[in-house]
PDB file of C-alpha atoms in Angstrom:
ATOM      1  CA  MET A   1     -16.415   2.121  22.581  1.00 44.00           C
ATOM      2  CA  SER A   2     -17.570  -1.101  24.276  1.00 48.00           C
ATOM      3  CA  PRO A   3     -14.873  -3.851  24.498  1.00 51.00           C
ATOM      4  CA  ILE A   4     -16.529  -5.849  21.653  1.00 56.00           C
ATOM      5  CA  ALA A   5     -17.694  -3.636  19.031  1.00 59.00           C
ATOM      6  CA  SER A   6     -20.413  -5.273  16.722  1.00 58.00           C
ATOM      7  CA  SER A   7     -21.891  -4.563  13.464  1.00 61.00           C
ATOM      8  CA  ASP A   8     -24.461  -7.019  13.257  1.00 72.00           C
ATOM      9  CA  ASP A   9     -22.898 -10.330  13.581  1.00 80.00           C
ATOM     10  CA  LEU A  10     -19.357  -8.936  12.933  1.00 85.00           C
ATOM     11  CA  ASP A  11     -17.024  -8.500  15.913  1.00 88.00           C
ATOM     12  CA  VAL A  12     -15.305  -5.316  14.819  1.00 89.00           C
ATOM     13  CA  THR A  13     -12.898  -5.319  17.672  1.00 89.00           C
ATOM     14  CA  ALA A  14     -11.796  -8.885  16.613  1.00 89.00           C
ATOM     15  CA  LEU A  15     -11.625  -7.807  13.024  1.00 88.00           C
ATOM     16  CA  GLY A  16      -9.459  -4.903  13.837  1.00 89.00           C
ATOM     17  CA  HIS A  17      -7.174  -7.018  16.083  1.00 90.00           C
ATOM     18  CA  ALA A  18      -6.775  -9.554  13.185  1.00 90.00           C
ATOM     19  CA  MET A  19      -6.104  -6.970  10.621  1.00 90.00           C
ATOM     20  CA  GLU A  20      -3.556  -5.255  12.853  1.00 90.00           C
ATOM     21  CA  GLN A  21      -1.667  -8.650  13.304  1.00 90.00           C
ATOM     22  CA  PHE A  22      -1.848  -9.590   9.529  1.00 88.00           C
ATOM     23  CA  THR A  23      -0.918  -5.987   8.551  1.00 84.00           C
ATOM     24  CA  ALA A  24       2.234  -6.043  10.734  1.00 83.00           C
ATOM     25  CA  ALA A  25       3.185  -9.445   9.291  1.00 84.00           C
ATOM     26  CA  PHE A  26       2.394  -8.575   5.689  1.00 82.00           C
ATOM     27  CA  ILE A  27       4.497  -5.493   5.387  1.00 78.00           C
ATOM     28  CA  ARG A  28       7.362  -7.491   6.542  1.00 77.00           C
ATOM     29  CA  LEU A  29       6.992 -10.425   4.131  1.00 77.00           C
ATOM     30  CA  ALA A  30       9.246  -9.198   1.420  1.00 69.00           C
ATOM     31  CA  SER A  31      12.906  -8.547   1.968  1.00 67.00           C
ATOM     32  CA  VAL A  32      14.052  -7.324  -1.480  1.00 56.00           C
ATOM     33  CA  GLU A  33      15.022  -3.742  -1.791  1.00 56.00           C
ATOM     34  CA  GLN A  34      15.666  -2.979   1.890  1.00 72.00           C
ATOM     35  CA  MET A  35      13.977   0.366   2.060  1.00 80.00           C
ATOM     36  CA  SER A  36      12.062   2.141   4.788  1.00 81.00           C
ATOM     37  CA  PHE A  37       8.259   1.450   5.075  1.00 81.00           C
ATOM     38  CA  THR A  38       7.841   5.296   4.131  1.00 85.00           C
ATOM     39  CA  THR A  39      10.037   4.798   0.991  1.00 89.00           C
ATOM     40  CA  LEU A  40       8.235   1.834  -0.058  1.00 87.00           C
ATOM     41  CA  GLY A  41       4.785   3.364   0.585  1.00 88.00           C
ATOM     42  CA  VAL A  42       5.570   6.294  -1.601  1.00 93.00           C
ATOM     43  CA  LEU A  43       6.839   3.969  -4.241  1.00 94.00           C
ATOM     44  CA  HIS A  44       3.635   1.740  -4.095  1.00 92.00           C
ATOM     45  CA  THR A  45       1.447   4.936  -4.128  1.00 93.00           C
ATOM     46  CA  LEU A  46       3.172   6.238  -7.118  1.00 95.00           C
ATOM     47  CA  ALA A  47       2.908   2.936  -8.872  1.00 94.00           C
ATOM     48  CA  GLY A  48      -0.649   2.420  -8.166  1.00 91.00           C
ATOM     49  CA  ARG A  49      -1.984   5.985  -8.426  1.00 92.00           C
ATOM     50  CA  GLY A  50       0.295   7.610 -11.004  1.00 93.00           C
ATOM     51  CA  PRO A  51       2.096  10.849 -10.792  1.00 95.00           C
ATOM     52  CA  MET A  52       1.240  13.035  -7.777  1.00 94.00           C
ATOM     53  CA  ARG A  53       2.181  16.402  -6.483  1.00 93.00           C
ATOM     54  CA  LEU A  54       4.444  16.542  -3.598  1.00 91.00           C
ATOM     55  CA  SER A  55       1.718  17.968  -1.440  1.00 89.00           C
ATOM     56  CA  GLU A  56      -0.506  15.129  -2.251  1.00 91.00           C
ATOM     57  CA  LEU A  57       2.158  12.625  -1.386  1.00 92.00           C
ATOM     58  CA  THR A  58       2.756  14.472   1.938  1.00 92.00           C
ATOM     59  CA  ALA A  59      -0.886  14.073   2.768  1.00 89.00           C
ATOM     60  CA  SER A  60      -1.277  10.533   1.478  1.00 87.00           C
ATOM     61  CA  GLU A  61       1.825   9.139   3.255  1.00 89.00           C
ATOM     62  CA  ARG A  62       1.320  11.345   6.377  1.00 88.00           C
ATOM     63  CA  VAL A  63       4.587  12.866   6.762  1.00 90.00           C
ATOM     64  CA  THR A  64       5.928  16.263   6.778  1.00 92.00           C
ATOM     65  CA  GLN A  65       6.622  18.419   3.631  1.00 91.00           C
ATOM     66  CA  PRO A  66      10.277  18.582   4.338  1.00 94.00           C
ATOM     67  CA  ALA A  67      10.396  14.804   5.103  1.00 93.00           C
ATOM     68  CA  MET A  68       8.666  14.170   1.831  1.00 94.00           C
ATOM     69  CA  THR A  69      11.063  16.554   0.055  1.00 94.00           C
ATOM     70  CA  GLN A  70      13.964  14.606   1.329  1.00 95.00           C
ATOM     71  CA  LEU A  71      12.513  11.156   0.344  1.00 95.00           C
ATOM     72  CA  VAL A  72      11.553  12.267  -3.158  1.00 96.00           C
ATOM     73  CA  THR A  73      15.279  13.663  -3.275  1.00 96.00           C
ATOM     74  CA  ARG A  74      16.645  10.214  -2.517  1.00 95.00           C
ATOM     75  CA  LEU A  75      14.392   8.480  -4.795  1.00 96.00           C
ATOM     76  CA  GLU A  76      15.417  10.541  -7.549  1.00 96.00           C
ATOM     77  CA  ARG A  77      19.194  10.109  -6.685  1.00 96.00           C
ATOM     78  CA  ASP A  78      18.452   6.278  -6.693  1.00 94.00           C
ATOM     79  CA  GLY A  79      16.734   6.444  -9.954  1.00 96.00           C
ATOM     80  CA  LEU A  80      13.458   5.295  -8.585  1.00 96.00           C
ATOM     81  CA  ALA A  81      11.198   8.598  -9.037  1.00 97.00           C
ATOM     82  CA  VAL A  82      11.591  11.700 -11.152  1.00 97.00           C
ATOM     83  CA  ARG A  83       9.971  15.032 -10.738  1.00 95.00           C
ATOM     84  CA  SER A  84       8.516  16.987 -13.736  1.00 93.00           C
ATOM     85  CA  PRO A  85       6.509  20.192 -14.043  1.00 91.00           C
ATOM     86  CA  ASP A  86       2.856  19.826 -13.485  1.00 89.00           C
ATOM     87  CA  PRO A  87       1.072  20.653 -16.792  1.00 89.00           C
ATOM     88  CA  SER A  88      -1.886  22.078 -15.024  1.00 88.00           C
ATOM     89  CA  ASP A  89       0.101  24.400 -12.746  1.00 86.00           C
ATOM     90  CA  GLY A  90       3.544  25.563 -13.805  1.00 80.00           C
ATOM     91  CA  ARG A  91       4.222  26.357  -9.968  1.00 85.00           C
ATOM     92  CA  ALA A  92       3.967  22.711  -8.939  1.00 87.00           C
ATOM     93  CA  VAL A  93       5.893  19.381  -9.830  1.00 90.00           C
ATOM     94  CA  LEU A  94       4.560  15.979 -10.161  1.00 94.00           C
ATOM     95  CA  VAL A  95       6.474  13.015  -8.905  1.00 96.00           C
ATOM     96  CA  ARG A  96       6.196   9.876 -10.775  1.00 96.00           C
ATOM     97  CA  VAL A  97       7.877   6.395 -10.311  1.00 97.00           C
ATOM     98  CA  THR A  98      10.599   5.411 -12.899  1.00 97.00           C
ATOM     99  CA  PRO A  99      10.619   2.101 -14.561  1.00 96.00           C
ATOM    100  CA  ALA A 100      13.371   1.138 -11.881  1.00 95.00           C
ATOM    101  CA  GLY A 101      11.022   2.152  -9.100  1.00 94.00           C
ATOM    102  CA  ALA A 102       8.135   0.104 -10.758  1.00 95.00           C
ATOM    103  CA  LYS A 103      10.414  -2.869 -11.111  1.00 93.00           C
ATOM    104  CA  ALA A 104      11.216  -2.434  -7.292  1.00 90.00           C
ATOM    105  CA  VAL A 105       7.712  -2.467  -6.454  1.00 90.00           C
ATOM    106  CA  GLU A 106       6.813  -5.463  -8.614  1.00 92.00           C
ATOM    107  CA  ALA A 107       9.906  -7.438  -7.100  1.00 88.00           C
ATOM    108  CA  ARG A 108       8.528  -6.771  -3.679  1.00 87.00           C
ATOM    109  CA  ARG A 109       4.906  -7.700  -4.714  1.00 88.00           C
ATOM    110  CA  THR A 110       6.336 -10.934  -6.259  1.00 90.00           C
ATOM    111  CA  GLU A 111       8.359 -11.778  -3.329  1.00 88.00           C
ATOM    112  CA  ARG A 112       5.216 -11.169  -0.979  1.00 88.00           C
ATOM    113  CA  THR A 113       3.107 -13.429  -3.358  1.00 91.00           C
ATOM    114  CA  ASP A 114       5.584 -16.183  -3.233  1.00 92.00           C
ATOM    115  CA  ARG A 115       5.751 -16.039   0.636  1.00 90.00           C
ATOM    116  CA  LEU A 116       2.074 -15.628   1.128  1.00 91.00           C
ATOM    117  CA  THR A 117       1.670 -18.838  -1.456  1.00 94.00           C
ATOM    118  CA  ALA A 118       3.831 -20.895   0.862  1.00 93.00           C
ATOM    119  CA  MET A 119       1.910 -19.726   3.972  1.00 93.00           C
ATOM    120  CA  CYS A 120      -1.354 -20.585   2.131  1.00 94.00           C
ATOM    121  CA  ASP A 121      -0.118 -24.021   1.230  1.00 95.00           C
ATOM    122  CA  GLN A 122      -0.034 -24.878   5.109  1.00 96.00           C
ATOM    123  CA  LEU A 123      -3.576 -23.799   5.708  1.00 95.00           C
ATOM    124  CA  ASP A 124      -6.284 -26.368   5.784  1.00 96.00           C
ATOM    125  CA  PRO A 125      -8.803 -26.101   2.938  1.00 95.00           C
ATOM    126  CA  HIS A 126     -11.567 -24.445   5.097  1.00 96.00           C
ATOM    127  CA  HIS A 127      -9.126 -21.637   6.024  1.00 95.00           C
ATOM    128  CA  ARG A 128      -8.164 -21.148   2.299  1.00 95.00           C
ATOM    129  CA  GLN A 129     -11.776 -21.029   1.305  1.00 95.00           C
ATOM    130  CA  ALA A 130     -12.590 -18.508   3.866  1.00 94.00           C
ATOM    131  CA  LEU A 131      -9.792 -16.358   2.705  1.00 93.00           C
ATOM    132  CA  ALA A 132     -11.004 -16.635  -0.779  1.00 94.00           C
ATOM    133  CA  ALA A 133     -14.553 -15.826   0.194  1.00 94.00           C
ATOM    134  CA  SER A 134     -13.281 -12.698   2.018  1.00 93.00           C
ATOM    135  CA  LEU A 135     -11.429 -11.027  -0.805  1.00 93.00           C
ATOM    136  CA  PRO A 136     -14.492  -8.989  -2.086  1.00 94.00           C
ATOM    137  CA  ALA A 137     -15.202  -7.731   1.344  1.00 93.00           C
ATOM    138  CA  LEU A 138     -11.700  -6.852   1.950  1.00 92.00           C
ATOM    139  CA  LEU A 139     -11.224  -5.062  -1.341  1.00 92.00           C
ATOM    140  CA  GLU A 140     -14.500  -3.175  -0.620  1.00 94.00           C
ATOM    141  CA  MET A 141     -13.178  -2.174   2.864  1.00 91.00           C
ATOM    142  CA  ALA A 142      -9.845  -0.908   1.280  1.00 87.00           C
ATOM    143  CA  ARG A 143     -11.774   1.205  -1.165  1.00 88.00           C
ATOM    144  CA  LEU A 144     -13.953   2.681   1.587  1.00 91.00           C
ATOM    145  CA  ALA A 145     -10.965   3.355   3.524  1.00 85.00           C
ATOM    146  CA  ALA A 146      -9.114   5.075   0.725  1.00 79.00           C
ATOM    147  CA  ALA A 147     -12.057   6.996  -0.178  1.00 83.00           C
ATOM    148  CA  GLN A 148     -12.264   8.613   3.475  1.00 82.00           C
ATOM    149  CA  ALA A 149      -8.490   8.983   4.136  1.00 69.00           C
ATOM    150  CA  PRO A 150      -7.069  12.356   3.923  1.00 58.00           C
ATOM    151  CA  GLY A 151      -5.227  13.045   0.456  1.00 50.00           C
ATOM    152  CA  ARG A 152      -6.569   9.787  -1.018  1.00 46.00           C
ATOM    153  CA  PRO A 153      -9.811  10.962  -2.704  1.00 43.00           C
ATOM    154  CA  THR A 154      -9.850   7.617  -5.047  1.00 44.00           C
ATOM    155  CA  ALA A 155      -9.199   4.018  -4.044  1.00 44.00           C
ATOM    156  CA  PRO A 156      -6.007   2.632  -5.407  1.00 47.00           C
ATOM    157  CA  ARG A 157      -6.165   0.307  -8.437  1.00 47.00           C
ATOM    158  CA  PRO A 158      -6.638  -3.389  -7.312  1.00 51.00           C
ATOM    159  CA  PRO A 159      -3.945  -5.645  -8.328  1.00 51.00           C
ATOM    160  CA  GLU A 160      -4.237  -7.336 -11.745  1.00 49.00           C
ATOM    161  CA  GLY A 161      -6.514 -10.472 -11.346  1.00 51.00           C
ATOM    162  CA  ALA A 162      -8.353  -9.233  -8.189  1.00 48.00           C
ATOM    163  CA  THR A 163     -11.995  -9.579  -8.256  1.00 45.00           C
ATOM    164  CA  SER A 164     -14.340  -7.336  -6.313  1.00 39.00           C
TER     165      SER A 164
END
């Protein structure tokens, strides 16, 4: 790859670098429910996609089967997720988020939104407008990434109020 990858007039290398920096900051914005990023990722996945088989979660979150089994066991112990038989295959189980797990996800989302609001309030109007204009493109990129990722055949549901 060249030092500056390009797609027409878009510096893809710069985009990737900006997204890496933003993602690293974004995932650390919320401080509620001090859980590992993997635990939070599983809860967010279950809350967004609904019940999933353990094998799907393993592929989606890119962890080993034993690690996912341990994580789901902890989530069950903490009342954040529950396993139930898969009605389409009696040998398999589905993992679903509980109301307490959904509440933890929502609390994290609310705290992130509050912190993002404070940050956006510090931006000049041109930067806020640029961010607003970029939302459809970012949502489409997320949809494309989700469709191409192993274990994620469909895109996650966008948050309420998001436009595409």
